[in-house]
Amino acid sequence: MAEDLVLDTAIRDWVLIPLSVVMVLIGILRYFVSKLMRSFQVPDPKIVKEGQVIVRARNLRAAANFIPPKPFRSRRVYFSNEENGLLFVPKGQAQNAQAQMFSDPNMAMDMMKKNLSMIIPQTLTFAWVNFFFSGFVAAKIPFPLTQRFRSMLQNGIDLSTVDVSYVSSRSWYFLNLFGLRGLFSLILGEENATDDTQRMMQMSGFGFDPSKSLSAEKDGLDIVQHEWALPKFEHRAEAVLKKLVS
Amino acid sequence: MVSKTEETQLNRLENQVDNGGGGAWEYLCLARKLKVRRPEKVLKYGLSILNDSKKRSALGPEEWTLYEQVAIAAMDCQCLDVAKDCIKVLRKKFPESKRVGRLEGMLLEAKGLWGEAEKAYSSLSEDNPLDQVIHKRRVAMAKAQGNISAAIEWLNKYLEIFMADHDAWRELAEIYVSLQMYKQAAFCYEELILSQPTVPLYHLAYADVLYTLGGLENLQTAKKYYASTIDLTGGKNTRALLGICLCTSAIGQVSKGRNKEDKESPELQSLAAKALEKDYKERADDKHGLLTCVLRSLKI
């Protein structure tokens, strides 16, 4: 079990390198296609306004100690007033945001387009790898692994005695899939469409953003205690002037 | 607002280009990035690049941005033919563009054709209700026509949507001050302080407005804000120092009978006066006599 399998250099030449090259090329192709297909999304005025309200509320929270107490209180009421405060979102409306997102035809199309551009190349490449490069050991992982990884990494290899460190080309494909992200950001600059993993994470935390952050800001604002920092400034000014004059 | 390092860099580049040292393109890019207004220089150097077809083709796709920049500078200098030519070139290249439409609206404004400019802007803003520049142009137009109340109205409408735009708040504050609507101006300055608490300019302006409003509470608050300005500028701001002296004497006058103000900072006024005297002695000795008279009259 501890013997070393000698892997043919032909595997390296004809499997590992071509696979990486193909994935890089497909990534570049996808980047340009997504650039072409990107439609200009008209920002919804309501969403823009909410975004700005959030920024303003955040500023209020951050710098609350710089303005006198009365203006602070009047602003706080303005924002979190029960009836017509800016940050107040009635309960019923809050739920609708996500449902609305899926029923809105434009947005649904956009999401579908983005998903497609990600899924199709992945599926095709995966099928290609499986078809051509299965049934043999492609590489050896430099660190030892437990047996549980066998099913994942050694898919085409039906020998159970082979050390788990010897993996099939499918695992090389996955390695490239996640690893080439860094390379792409070098070649294509930031903001490239090949950032699948990031997009997958984004998809799960979608929608619902506006109303949730509004109520979060409202809570934050309610908590803030106003401690007017200006009286301290008088003393500091005194100190500054003393140093200046002496 | 431009920071000091950026300003020195810009000036250095400007000097370099003025004295024939090349680097016109970097100067133009920096001016565009910092959004400073130097129309004559931009026009001169921009035109020199654009008229030279070799340099123009060396720019590649940046050429069109340069056309836009030069067009705006030309409108600033009232060289309307140059502006019209630039816009024509842009329109030929980008026939359906809203950005070019905006430039055409600005050209109408520059010619003084307010009605048509208004029509152009309203049609553009119908297609694009969230275009900030068009809103701002409308405000500028109203102001240029002398219709200040319309400018206020437009600006308020703009701020209802884009309430995080601190330049707009600043503009509104200045308009209110010019109309002596000090309470509203104070509100705007508070917004500015909230968004950028470390800029001494806003503290100073707020203190000025509060002092002008008068009343014991406002005077005390104004004094505090003058003090914060002094703190933020390291004691170098003459206006804040004078403000402190004025405020303290005004407070003393208003609360003649009541003696509760002495606890906080009794020395502040005398320190401010001393700092002022030192400053005047160093920088404007001939006016020093004037200063001592003023200070003496304040020490009632």
Coordinates of C-alpha atoms in Angstrom, one line a residue:
Chain A
M1 CA 0.0 0.0 0.0
A2 CA 2.9 2.3 0.6
E3 CA 4.6 1.7 -2.7
D4 CA 4.9 4.6 -5.1
L5 CA 3.2 4.3 -8.4
V6 CA 5.2 5.8 -11.1
L7 CA 3.0 7.9 -13.3
D8 CA 3.7 8.2 -16.9
T9 CA 5.0 11.6 -18.0
A10 CA 2.6 11.4 -20.9
I11 CA -0.2 11.8 -18.4
R12 CA 1.2 15.1 -17.4
D13 CA 1.7 16.2 -21.0
W14 CA -1.6 15.1 -22.3
V15 CA -4.0 15.3 -19.4
L16 CA -3.1 17.8 -16.8
I17 CA -1.7 20.6 -18.9
P18 CA -4.4 20.5 -21.7
L19 CA -7.1 20.4 -19.1
S20 CA -5.8 23.5 -17.4
V21 CA -5.3 25.3 -20.7
V22 CA -8.8 24.4 -21.8
M23 CA -10.3 25.7 -18.6
V24 CA -8.4 29.0 -18.8
L25 CA -9.6 29.4 -22.4
I26 CA -13.2 28.7 -21.5
G27 CA -13.0 31.1 -18.7
I28 CA -11.8 33.9 -21.0
L29 CA -14.4 33.0 -23.5
R30 CA -17.1 33.2 -20.8
Y31 CA -15.8 36.6 -19.7
F32 CA -16.2 38.1 -23.1
V33 CA -19.5 36.5 -23.7
S34 CA -20.9 37.8 -20.5
K35 CA -19.6 41.3 -21.3
L36 CA -21.5 41.1 -24.6
M37 CA -24.6 39.8 -23.0
R38 CA -24.7 42.2 -20.1
S39 CA -27.9 44.2 -20.4
F40 CA -28.1 47.6 -18.8
Q41 CA -30.2 47.3 -15.8
V42 CA -32.2 50.4 -15.0
P43 CA -32.0 51.0 -11.3
D44 CA -35.3 51.1 -9.5
P45 CA -35.8 54.6 -8.0
K46 CA -37.2 53.1 -4.9
I47 CA -34.1 51.0 -4.3
V48 CA -31.8 53.9 -5.0
K49 CA -33.7 56.0 -2.5
E50 CA -33.5 53.3 0.1
G51 CA -29.8 52.9 -0.4
Q52 CA -29.3 56.6 0.1
V53 CA -31.5 56.6 3.2
I54 CA -29.4 53.8 4.6
V55 CA -26.2 55.8 4.0
R56 CA -27.7 58.9 5.6
A57 CA -29.0 56.9 8.6
R58 CA -25.6 55.3 9.0
N59 CA -23.9 58.7 9.0
L60 CA -26.3 59.9 11.6
R61 CA -25.4 57.0 13.8
A62 CA -21.7 57.3 13.3
A63 CA -21.4 61.0 13.8
A64 CA -24.3 61.5 16.2
N65 CA -22.1 63.0 18.9
F66 CA -21.1 65.9 16.7
I67 CA -24.4 67.6 16.5
P68 CA -26.4 69.2 19.3
P69 CA -28.9 67.0 21.1
K70 CA -32.0 68.6 19.7
P71 CA -31.3 68.2 16.0
F72 CA -30.2 64.6 16.7
R73 CA -33.5 63.8 18.4
S74 CA -35.5 65.4 15.7
R75 CA -33.6 63.4 13.1
R76 CA -34.0 60.2 15.0
V77 CA -37.8 60.7 15.1
Y78 CA -37.7 61.5 11.4
F79 CA -36.1 58.3 10.6
S80 CA -37.8 55.9 13.0
N81 CA -41.2 57.4 13.4
E82 CA -43.8 54.7 13.6
E83 CA -46.1 56.1 10.9
N84 CA -44.1 57.8 8.3
G85 CA -40.5 57.5 9.3
L86 CA -38.1 56.7 6.5
L87 CA -36.7 53.5 8.0
F88 CA -40.0 52.1 9.0
V89 CA -41.1 49.2 6.9
P90 CA -44.6 47.8 7.5
K91 CA -44.5 44.1 8.2
G92 CA -46.5 42.9 5.3
Q93 CA -44.4 44.7 2.7
A94 CA -41.2 43.2 4.0
Q95 CA -42.0 39.7 2.9
N96 CA -42.9 40.7 -0.6
A97 CA -39.5 41.7 -1.7
Q98 CA -38.3 38.3 -2.5
A99 CA -41.4 37.1 -4.1
Q100 CA -41.5 40.2 -6.2
M101 CA -37.9 39.5 -7.3
F102 CA -38.8 36.2 -8.8
S103 CA -42.0 37.4 -10.5
D104 CA -40.4 40.4 -12.1
P105 CA -39.7 39.2 -15.6
N106 CA -36.6 41.3 -16.2
M107 CA -34.8 40.3 -13.1
A108 CA -35.7 36.7 -13.6
M109 CA -34.3 36.8 -17.1
D110 CA -31.1 38.4 -15.8
M111 CA -30.6 35.8 -13.1
M112 CA -31.3 33.1 -15.5
K113 CA -28.8 34.5 -18.0
K114 CA -26.1 34.7 -15.3
N115 CA -26.8 31.2 -14.1
L116 CA -26.7 29.8 -17.6
S117 CA -23.4 31.4 -18.4
M118 CA -22.1 29.7 -15.4
I119 CA -23.7 26.3 -15.6
I120 CA -23.4 25.4 -19.2
P121 CA -19.7 25.6 -19.6
Q122 CA -19.2 23.8 -16.3
T123 CA -21.5 21.0 -17.3
L124 CA -19.9 20.6 -20.7
T125 CA -16.4 20.6 -19.4
F126 CA -17.3 18.1 -16.8
A127 CA -18.8 15.8 -19.3
W128 CA -15.8 16.1 -21.5
V129 CA -13.4 15.3 -18.7
N130 CA -15.5 12.3 -17.8
F131 CA -15.6 11.1 -21.3
F132 CA -12.0 11.4 -22.2
F133 CA -10.1 11.3 -19.0
S134 CA -11.6 8.7 -16.9
G135 CA -10.4 5.3 -15.8
F136 CA -6.8 6.2 -14.9
V137 CA -4.8 7.8 -12.3
A138 CA -4.0 11.3 -13.2
A139 CA -2.0 12.8 -10.3
K140 CA -0.8 12.3 -6.9
I141 CA -1.7 14.6 -4.1
P142 CA 1.3 15.5 -2.0
F143 CA -0.3 15.0 1.4
P144 CA -2.0 11.9 2.7
L145 CA -5.7 11.7 2.8
T146 CA -8.3 9.5 4.6
Q147 CA -10.3 6.8 3.0
R148 CA -13.5 8.9 3.0
F149 CA -12.2 10.9 0.1
R150 CA -11.9 7.9 -2.1
S151 CA -15.3 8.1 -3.6
M152 CA -14.9 11.7 -4.4
L153 CA -11.5 11.8 -5.8
Q154 CA -10.9 8.4 -7.3
N155 CA -14.0 8.1 -9.3
G156 CA -13.0 6.2 -12.4
I157 CA -10.5 4.0 -10.6
D158 CA -12.1 0.9 -9.4
L159 CA -9.2 -0.5 -7.4
S160 CA -9.7 -0.1 -3.7
T161 CA -6.2 -0.8 -2.9
V162 CA -4.8 2.2 -4.6
D163 CA -3.7 4.9 -2.1
V164 CA -6.2 7.8 -1.9
S165 CA -3.5 10.3 -2.8
Y166 CA -3.7 9.1 -6.3
V167 CA -6.6 10.9 -7.8
S168 CA -8.4 10.8 -11.1
S169 CA -8.6 13.7 -13.6
R170 CA -12.0 14.6 -12.3
S171 CA -10.4 15.9 -9.1
W172 CA -7.9 17.9 -11.2
Y173 CA -10.9 19.4 -12.9
F174 CA -12.3 20.5 -9.6
L175 CA -9.0 21.8 -8.4
N176 CA -8.7 24.0 -11.5
L177 CA -12.3 25.1 -11.2
F178 CA -11.7 26.7 -7.8
G179 CA -8.1 27.5 -8.2
L180 CA -8.1 29.4 -11.4
R181 CA -10.0 32.2 -9.9
G182 CA -6.8 33.9 -8.8
L183 CA -5.3 33.5 -12.2
F184 CA -8.4 35.1 -13.8
S185 CA -8.3 38.1 -11.6
L186 CA -4.7 38.6 -12.7
I187 CA -5.4 38.3 -16.4
L188 CA -8.8 39.8 -16.7
G189 CA -8.7 42.3 -13.9
E190 CA -11.2 42.4 -11.2
E191 CA -14.9 42.1 -11.8
N192 CA -14.7 39.1 -14.1
A193 CA -17.6 36.9 -14.7
T194 CA -15.7 33.7 -13.9
D195 CA -15.9 34.3 -10.2
D196 CA -18.3 31.4 -9.8
T197 CA -17.6 30.6 -6.2
Q198 CA -18.3 34.2 -5.2
R199 CA -21.5 34.3 -7.2
M200 CA -22.7 31.1 -5.7
M201 CA -22.2 32.6 -2.3
Q202 CA -24.0 35.7 -3.4
M203 CA -27.0 33.8 -4.7
S204 CA -27.8 32.4 -1.4
G205 CA -27.8 35.8 0.3
F206 CA -30.0 37.4 -2.4
G207 CA -33.0 39.7 -2.4
F208 CA -34.4 40.8 0.8
D209 CA -31.6 43.3 1.2
P210 CA -33.4 46.5 1.3
S211 CA -36.0 45.9 4.0
K212 CA -33.8 44.0 6.2
S213 CA -31.0 46.6 6.2
L214 CA -33.6 49.3 6.8
S215 CA -34.9 47.7 9.9
A216 CA -31.3 46.9 11.0
E217 CA -30.5 50.6 10.7
K218 CA -33.6 51.5 12.5
D219 CA -32.7 49.3 15.4
G220 CA -29.2 50.7 15.4
L221 CA -30.5 54.2 15.5
D222 CA -32.9 53.5 18.4
I223 CA -30.0 52.1 20.4
V224 CA -27.7 55.1 20.0
Q225 CA -27.2 57.2 23.0
H226 CA -26.4 60.8 22.2
E227 CA -23.4 62.1 24.0
W228 CA -22.6 65.5 22.8
A229 CA -18.9 65.6 22.2
L230 CA -18.6 69.3 21.7
P231 CA -18.1 70.4 25.3
K232 CA -14.9 68.3 25.3
F233 CA -13.8 70.3 22.3
E234 CA -13.8 73.5 24.1
H235 CA -11.2 72.1 26.5
R236 CA -9.2 70.7 23.7
A237 CA -9.2 74.1 21.9
E238 CA -8.0 75.7 25.1
A239 CA -5.1 73.2 25.2
V240 CA -4.3 73.8 21.6
L241 CA -4.3 77.5 22.0
K242 CA -2.2 77.4 25.2
K243 CA 0.4 75.5 23.3
L244 CA 0.2 77.9 20.4
V245 CA 0.5 81.0 22.5
S246 CA 3.2 79.9 24.9
Chain B
M1 CA -13.2 68.6 -2.1
V2 CA -9.7 68.3 -3.1
S3 CA -7.0 67.4 -0.6
K4 CA -3.9 69.4 -0.2
T5 CA -1.5 66.9 -1.8
E6 CA -3.8 66.5 -4.8
E7 CA -3.9 70.2 -5.2
T8 CA -0.1 70.6 -5.1
Q9 CA 0.2 67.8 -7.6
L10 CA -2.2 69.4 -9.9
N11 CA -0.5 72.8 -9.6
R12 CA 2.9 71.2 -10.2
L13 CA 1.6 69.5 -13.4
E14 CA 0.0 72.7 -14.5
N15 CA 3.3 74.6 -14.1
Q16 CA 5.1 71.9 -15.9
V17 CA 2.8 72.0 -18.9
D18 CA 2.7 75.8 -18.9
N19 CA 6.4 75.9 -19.2
G20 CA 6.4 73.6 -22.1
G21 CA 7.4 70.5 -20.3
G22 CA 4.8 68.1 -21.7
G23 CA 2.6 66.0 -19.6
A24 CA -0.6 67.7 -20.8
W25 CA -2.5 64.4 -20.9
E26 CA -1.7 63.6 -17.3
Y27 CA -2.8 67.1 -16.3
L28 CA -6.1 66.6 -18.1
C29 CA -6.7 63.2 -16.6
L30 CA -6.0 64.5 -13.1
A31 CA -8.2 67.5 -13.6
R32 CA -11.0 65.2 -14.7
K33 CA -10.5 62.8 -11.8
L34 CA -10.5 65.6 -9.2
K35 CA -13.3 67.4 -10.9
V36 CA -11.6 70.8 -10.5
R37 CA -12.6 73.7 -12.7
R38 CA -9.8 75.0 -14.8
P39 CA -11.5 75.8 -18.1
E40 CA -8.8 77.9 -19.8
K41 CA -6.0 75.5 -19.2
V42 CA -8.1 72.5 -20.1
L43 CA -9.3 74.2 -23.2
K44 CA -5.9 75.2 -24.4
Y45 CA -4.2 71.9 -23.8
G46 CA -7.1 69.8 -24.7
L47 CA -7.5 71.5 -28.0
S48 CA -3.8 71.2 -28.7
I49 CA -4.1 67.4 -28.3
L50 CA -7.2 67.1 -30.3
N51 CA -6.1 69.2 -33.2
D52 CA -3.0 67.1 -33.6
S53 CA -4.3 64.0 -35.4
K54 CA -1.3 61.9 -34.4
K55 CA -1.7 62.6 -30.7
R56 CA -5.4 62.1 -31.0
S57 CA -5.2 58.7 -32.4
A58 CA -2.6 57.8 -29.7
L59 CA -5.3 58.3 -27.2
G60 CA -7.5 55.5 -28.4
P61 CA -10.9 55.2 -26.7
E62 CA -10.0 58.0 -24.3
E63 CA -10.4 60.4 -27.2
W64 CA -14.1 60.7 -26.6
T65 CA -13.8 61.5 -22.9
L66 CA -11.3 64.2 -23.9
Y67 CA -13.9 65.6 -26.4
E68 CA -16.4 65.8 -23.6
Q69 CA -14.0 67.5 -21.2
V70 CA -12.9 70.0 -23.8
A71 CA -16.6 70.7 -24.7
I72 CA -17.4 71.5 -21.1
A73 CA -14.3 73.7 -20.7
A74 CA -15.2 75.5 -23.9
M75 CA -18.7 76.2 -22.6
D76 CA -17.1 77.6 -19.5
C77 CA -15.0 80.0 -21.5
Q78 CA -17.9 80.8 -23.7
C79 CA -16.1 79.5 -26.8
L80 CA -19.4 78.1 -28.1
D81 CA -18.2 77.2 -31.6
V82 CA -15.5 75.0 -30.2
A83 CA -18.0 73.4 -28.0
K84 CA -20.5 72.9 -30.8
D85 CA -17.8 71.2 -32.9
C86 CA -16.8 68.8 -30.2
I87 CA -20.4 67.9 -29.5
K88 CA -21.0 67.3 -33.2
V89 CA -18.1 64.9 -33.4
L90 CA -19.4 63.1 -30.3
R91 CA -22.9 62.9 -31.7
K92 CA -21.6 61.4 -34.9
K93 CA -19.8 58.7 -33.0
F94 CA -22.5 58.0 -30.4
P95 CA -25.8 58.8 -32.1
E96 CA -28.1 57.5 -29.4
S97 CA -26.2 58.5 -26.4
K98 CA -27.8 60.2 -23.4
R99 CA -24.4 61.6 -22.3
V100 CA -24.2 63.5 -25.6
G101 CA -27.8 64.6 -25.1
R102 CA -26.7 66.1 -21.8
L103 CA -23.9 68.0 -23.4
E104 CA -26.3 69.4 -26.0
G105 CA -28.6 70.5 -23.2
M106 CA -25.6 72.2 -21.6
L107 CA -24.8 73.9 -24.8
L108 CA -28.3 75.3 -25.0
E109 CA -27.9 76.5 -21.4
A110 CA -24.6 78.2 -22.3
K111 CA -26.2 80.0 -25.2
G112 CA -28.9 81.3 -22.8
L113 CA -31.8 79.4 -24.4
W114 CA -33.4 78.4 -21.1
G115 CA -36.7 77.2 -22.5
E116 CA -35.2 74.8 -24.9
A117 CA -32.6 73.6 -22.5
E118 CA -35.4 72.9 -20.0
K119 CA -37.2 70.9 -22.7
A120 CA -34.1 68.9 -23.5
Y121 CA -33.5 68.1 -19.9
S122 CA -37.0 67.1 -19.1
S123 CA -37.1 64.7 -22.1
L124 CA -33.8 63.2 -21.0
S125 CA -34.9 62.8 -17.4
E126 CA -38.0 61.1 -18.5
D127 CA -36.0 58.3 -20.0
N128 CA -33.6 58.4 -17.1
P129 CA -35.2 59.5 -13.9
L130 CA -32.2 58.6 -11.8
D131 CA -29.6 60.7 -13.6
Q132 CA -28.0 62.9 -11.0
V133 CA -26.2 65.2 -13.5
I134 CA -29.5 66.2 -15.2
H135 CA -31.0 67.1 -11.8
K136 CA -28.0 69.2 -10.9
R137 CA -28.1 71.0 -14.3
R138 CA -31.7 71.9 -13.7
V139 CA -30.7 73.4 -10.3
A140 CA -27.8 75.3 -11.9
M141 CA -30.1 76.6 -14.6
A142 CA -32.6 77.9 -12.2
K143 CA -29.9 79.6 -10.2
A144 CA -28.4 81.1 -13.3
Q145 CA -31.7 82.6 -14.3
G146 CA -31.9 84.2 -10.9
N147 CA -34.9 82.1 -9.9
I148 CA -33.6 81.1 -6.5
S149 CA -36.8 79.7 -5.1
A150 CA -37.1 77.3 -8.1
A151 CA -33.5 76.3 -7.5
I152 CA -34.3 75.5 -3.9
E153 CA -37.3 73.5 -5.0
W154 CA -35.4 71.4 -7.5
L155 CA -32.6 70.9 -5.1
N156 CA -35.0 69.7 -2.4
K157 CA -36.5 67.3 -4.9
Y158 CA -33.1 66.0 -5.7
L159 CA -32.2 65.6 -2.1
E160 CA -35.3 63.6 -1.4
I161 CA -34.0 60.9 -3.6
F162 CA -30.3 61.3 -3.2
M163 CA -30.0 62.3 0.4
A164 CA -26.4 61.1 0.8
D165 CA -25.0 63.6 -1.7
H166 CA -23.1 66.0 0.5
D167 CA -22.2 68.4 -2.3
A168 CA -25.9 69.0 -2.8
W169 CA -26.4 69.7 0.9
R170 CA -23.6 72.2 0.8
E171 CA -25.1 74.0 -2.2
L172 CA -28.4 74.1 -0.5
A173 CA -26.8 75.5 2.7
E174 CA -25.1 78.3 0.8
I175 CA -28.3 79.2 -1.0
Y176 CA -30.2 79.4 2.3
V177 CA -27.5 81.6 3.8
S178 CA -27.7 83.9 0.8
L179 CA -31.4 84.2 1.4
Q180 CA -30.9 84.6 5.1
M181 CA -33.0 81.5 5.9
Y182 CA -30.7 80.6 8.7
K183 CA -32.6 77.9 10.4
Q184 CA -32.8 75.8 7.2
A185 CA -29.1 76.5 6.6
A186 CA -28.3 75.3 10.0
F187 CA -30.1 72.0 9.2
C188 CA -28.1 71.6 6.0
Y189 CA -24.8 72.2 7.9
E190 CA -25.8 69.6 10.4
E191 CA -26.2 67.1 7.6
L192 CA -22.8 68.0 6.3
I193 CA -21.2 67.6 9.8
L194 CA -22.9 64.3 10.1
S195 CA -21.5 63.0 6.9
Q196 CA -18.0 64.5 7.3
P197 CA -17.4 65.3 10.9
T198 CA -13.7 66.0 10.5
V199 CA -13.9 68.8 8.0
P200 CA -13.4 72.1 9.9
L201 CA -15.1 74.1 7.2
Y202 CA -18.5 72.8 8.1
H203 CA -18.1 73.4 11.8
L204 CA -17.0 76.9 11.1
A205 CA -20.0 77.6 8.8
Y206 CA -22.4 76.0 11.3
A207 CA -21.0 78.2 14.0
D208 CA -21.4 81.3 11.9
V209 CA -25.0 80.5 11.2
L210 CA -25.7 79.8 14.8
Y211 CA -24.0 83.0 15.9
T212 CA -26.1 84.9 13.4
L213 CA -29.3 83.3 14.6
G214 CA -28.6 84.6 18.1
G215 CA -30.1 83.7 21.3
L216 CA -28.3 82.4 24.3
E217 CA -28.4 78.7 23.5
N218 CA -27.3 79.2 19.9
L219 CA -24.5 81.4 21.1
Q220 CA -23.2 78.8 23.4
T221 CA -23.5 76.1 20.8
A222 CA -21.7 78.4 18.3
K223 CA -18.9 78.9 20.8
K224 CA -18.5 75.2 21.1
Y225 CA -18.3 74.8 17.3
Y226 CA -15.8 77.5 17.0
A227 CA -13.7 75.7 19.6
S228 CA -14.0 72.5 17.6
T229 CA -12.9 74.3 14.5
I230 CA -9.9 75.5 16.4
D231 CA -9.1 72.1 17.5
L232 CA -9.5 70.6 14.0
T233 CA -7.3 73.2 12.5
G234 CA -4.7 73.4 15.2
G235 CA -5.5 77.0 16.2
K236 CA -4.6 78.4 12.8
N237 CA -8.1 79.5 11.7
T238 CA -8.3 83.3 12.3
R239 CA -12.0 83.4 11.8
A240 CA -12.6 80.8 14.5
L241 CA -10.5 82.7 16.9
L242 CA -12.4 85.9 16.3
G243 CA -15.6 83.9 16.5
I244 CA -14.7 82.8 20.0
C245 CA -14.0 86.3 21.1
L246 CA -17.3 87.6 19.6
C247 CA -19.3 84.8 21.0
T248 CA -18.0 85.1 24.5
S249 CA -18.7 88.8 24.6
A250 CA -22.1 88.3 23.1
I251 CA -22.9 85.6 25.7
G252 CA -21.7 88.0 28.4
Q253 CA -24.0 90.7 27.1
V254 CA -27.0 88.4 26.8
S255 CA -26.6 86.8 30.2
K256 CA -25.6 89.9 32.0
G257 CA -27.2 89.1 35.3
R258 CA -26.8 85.4 35.3
N259 CA -23.4 84.0 36.1
K260 CA -23.5 80.5 35.1
E261 CA -21.3 80.5 32.1
D262 CA -18.0 80.8 33.8
K263 CA -17.5 77.2 34.6
E264 CA -16.7 75.9 31.2
S265 CA -13.8 77.7 29.7
P266 CA -13.0 81.0 31.2
E267 CA -9.6 81.2 29.6
L268 CA -10.7 80.5 26.1
Q269 CA -11.4 84.0 25.2
S270 CA -8.2 85.4 26.5
L271 CA -6.2 82.6 24.9
A272 CA -8.0 83.3 21.6
A273 CA -7.2 86.9 21.9
K274 CA -3.6 86.2 22.6
A275 CA -3.3 83.8 19.7
L276 CA -4.9 86.4 17.4
E277 CA -2.5 89.1 18.5
K278 CA 0.4 86.8 17.9
D279 CA -0.9 85.8 14.5
Y280 CA -1.5 89.4 13.4
K281 CA 1.9 90.5 14.7
E282 CA 3.5 87.8 12.5
R283 CA 1.5 88.2 9.4
A284 CA -0.1 91.7 9.2
D285 CA 1.7 94.0 11.6
D286 CA 0.1 97.1 10.2
K287 CA -3.4 95.9 11.1
H288 CA -2.3 95.0 14.6
G289 CA -3.5 98.3 16.0
L290 CA -6.9 97.7 14.5
L291 CA -7.1 94.3 16.2
T292 CA -6.2 95.7 19.6
C293 CA -9.0 98.2 19.3
V294 CA -11.5 95.6 18.4
L295 CA -10.4 93.3 21.1
R296 CA -10.6 96.0 23.7
S297 CA -14.1 96.9 22.7
L298 CA -15.1 93.3 23.0
K299 CA -13.8 92.8 26.5
I300 CA -16.9 94.5 28.0

